[in-house]
């Protein structure tokens, strides 16, 4: 596990980009953080690291957004509005979780029973005492990427 502190949206974006550049097919990442912590900024950086140029936004109402133009596809899930895990089956989550792309899941704890083994975890937290743009980002399960991300 590695803890990285960022002090601007640009630094959070850059960390996401480094992780995207190092990502391999089949990578599944859970992304946790309260509203306004920078999950979308991190995801935009990850997408950039995968070579995705189109705008990236949170799929809050569509559950999944697929970006296929990069060196690997990005499957960006926001499962906050999932009422039952069976809804995940209806949208074909297995093709994304076990496919050749990178899968990023916001609110992954809500579908814990569906998550594959070896999932990588990113947790983003604020600390107002350290500044408005300060973020504490915990990486867990990113063997090899952790040193590069420093």
XYZ file of C-alpha atoms in Angstrom:
150
model
C 0.000 0.000 0.000
C 1.208 3.481 -0.848
C -0.089 6.878 0.276
C 0.467 9.819 -2.059
C -0.369 13.410 -1.216
C -1.398 15.791 -3.970
C -1.878 19.513 -3.587
C -3.702 20.397 -6.817
C -6.118 18.941 -9.337
C -3.195 18.828 -11.792
C -1.217 16.556 -9.452
C -4.216 14.259 -8.962
C -4.677 14.144 -12.750
C -0.960 13.369 -13.214
C -1.149 10.450 -10.770
C -4.133 9.036 -12.655
C -2.212 9.457 -15.900
C 0.805 7.519 -14.577
C -1.462 4.686 -13.496
C -3.168 4.707 -16.906
C 0.190 4.587 -18.691
C 1.197 1.527 -16.656
C -2.181 -0.265 -16.850
C -2.394 -3.636 -18.525
C -5.347 -5.526 -20.042
C -7.699 -6.864 -17.391
C -6.852 -4.246 -14.768
C -9.816 -3.624 -12.449
C -9.688 -0.611 -10.119
C -12.110 0.425 -7.409
C -12.227 4.177 -6.849
C -13.516 5.419 -3.511
C -13.956 8.943 -2.227
C -16.620 11.341 -1.058
C -18.285 13.766 -3.448
C -15.874 16.456 -4.557
C -12.678 14.614 -3.701
C -11.405 14.416 -7.270
C -12.541 11.007 -8.496
C -13.440 12.412 -11.911
C -10.134 14.312 -12.180
C -8.247 11.109 -11.316
C -10.300 9.178 -13.897
C -9.627 11.807 -16.567
C -5.910 11.404 -15.901
C -6.186 7.624 -16.098
C -7.994 7.930 -19.434
C -5.297 10.277 -20.747
C -2.665 7.717 -19.715
C -4.537 5.152 -21.808
C -4.418 7.513 -24.806
C -8.088 8.501 -24.630
C -8.612 12.040 -25.883
C -12.399 12.388 -25.703
C -13.961 14.111 -22.682
C -14.444 11.834 -19.661
C -17.231 12.394 -17.156
C -18.841 10.355 -14.402
C -21.494 7.913 -15.664
C -23.756 8.551 -12.666
C -27.002 8.049 -14.561
C -25.839 5.605 -17.255
C -23.961 3.256 -14.847
C -21.169 2.601 -17.374
C -19.380 4.705 -19.958
C -17.121 2.954 -22.457
C -14.150 4.674 -24.098
C -12.543 2.634 -26.869
C -10.179 5.006 -28.631
C -7.099 4.492 -26.425
C -4.429 1.797 -26.407
C -6.822 -0.138 -24.141
C -10.569 0.355 -23.700
C -11.717 2.021 -20.485
C -14.905 0.814 -18.822
C -15.891 3.504 -16.312
C -18.614 2.363 -13.907
C -20.478 4.421 -11.331
C -22.593 1.891 -9.463
C -23.996 4.299 -6.869
C -27.509 3.959 -8.317
C -27.470 0.158 -8.591
C -30.391 -1.122 -6.537
C -29.628 -4.811 -6.964
C -26.490 -6.564 -8.167
C -28.595 -8.331 -10.794
C -28.749 -4.994 -12.616
C -25.026 -5.428 -13.240
C -25.724 -8.676 -15.094
C -28.218 -6.864 -17.301
C -25.532 -4.428 -18.452
C -22.981 -7.190 -19.078
C -20.465 -6.318 -16.388
C -18.526 -9.576 -16.853
C -17.428 -8.544 -20.350
C -15.881 -5.439 -18.799
C -14.500 -6.923 -15.577
C -12.884 -9.860 -17.361
C -12.147 -8.245 -20.724
C -9.063 -6.826 -22.366
C -9.543 -3.283 -21.152
C -9.199 -1.341 -17.930
C -12.215 -1.245 -15.647
C -12.644 1.576 -13.126
C -15.537 1.246 -10.656
C -16.772 4.079 -8.472
C -18.681 2.959 -5.361
C -17.382 -0.597 -5.877
C -18.182 -1.521 -2.264
C -21.872 -1.638 -3.297
C -21.200 -4.623 -5.581
C -18.482 -6.251 -3.479
C -19.707 -9.785 -4.215
C -19.167 -9.286 -7.969
C -15.632 -7.928 -7.803
C -12.848 -10.098 -9.188
C -9.870 -11.173 -7.115
C -6.826 -8.983 -7.416
C -8.784 -5.748 -7.693
C -6.689 -2.633 -7.203
C -7.996 0.045 -4.880
C -7.690 3.816 -5.007
C -9.069 5.880 -2.132
C -9.108 9.678 -2.329
C -9.622 11.746 0.805
C -9.668 15.453 1.618
C -8.160 17.114 4.670
C -9.332 20.740 4.848
C -6.673 21.516 7.456
C -4.012 20.868 4.812
C -5.670 23.071 2.182
C -8.615 23.171 -0.197
C -6.821 21.220 -2.957
C -5.015 18.723 -0.719
C -5.791 15.058 -1.387
C -4.555 11.933 0.358
C -4.593 9.131 -2.213
C -4.118 5.563 -1.058
C -3.087 2.962 -3.649
C -3.529 -0.683 -2.722
C -2.672 -3.632 -4.950
C -0.655 -1.696 -7.525
C 2.523 -3.781 -7.303
C 5.137 -2.237 -9.539
C 3.089 0.873 -10.211
C 3.522 2.197 -6.696
C 7.202 3.046 -7.120
C 6.572 4.655 -10.506
C 3.715 6.731 -9.087
C 5.921 8.451 -6.513
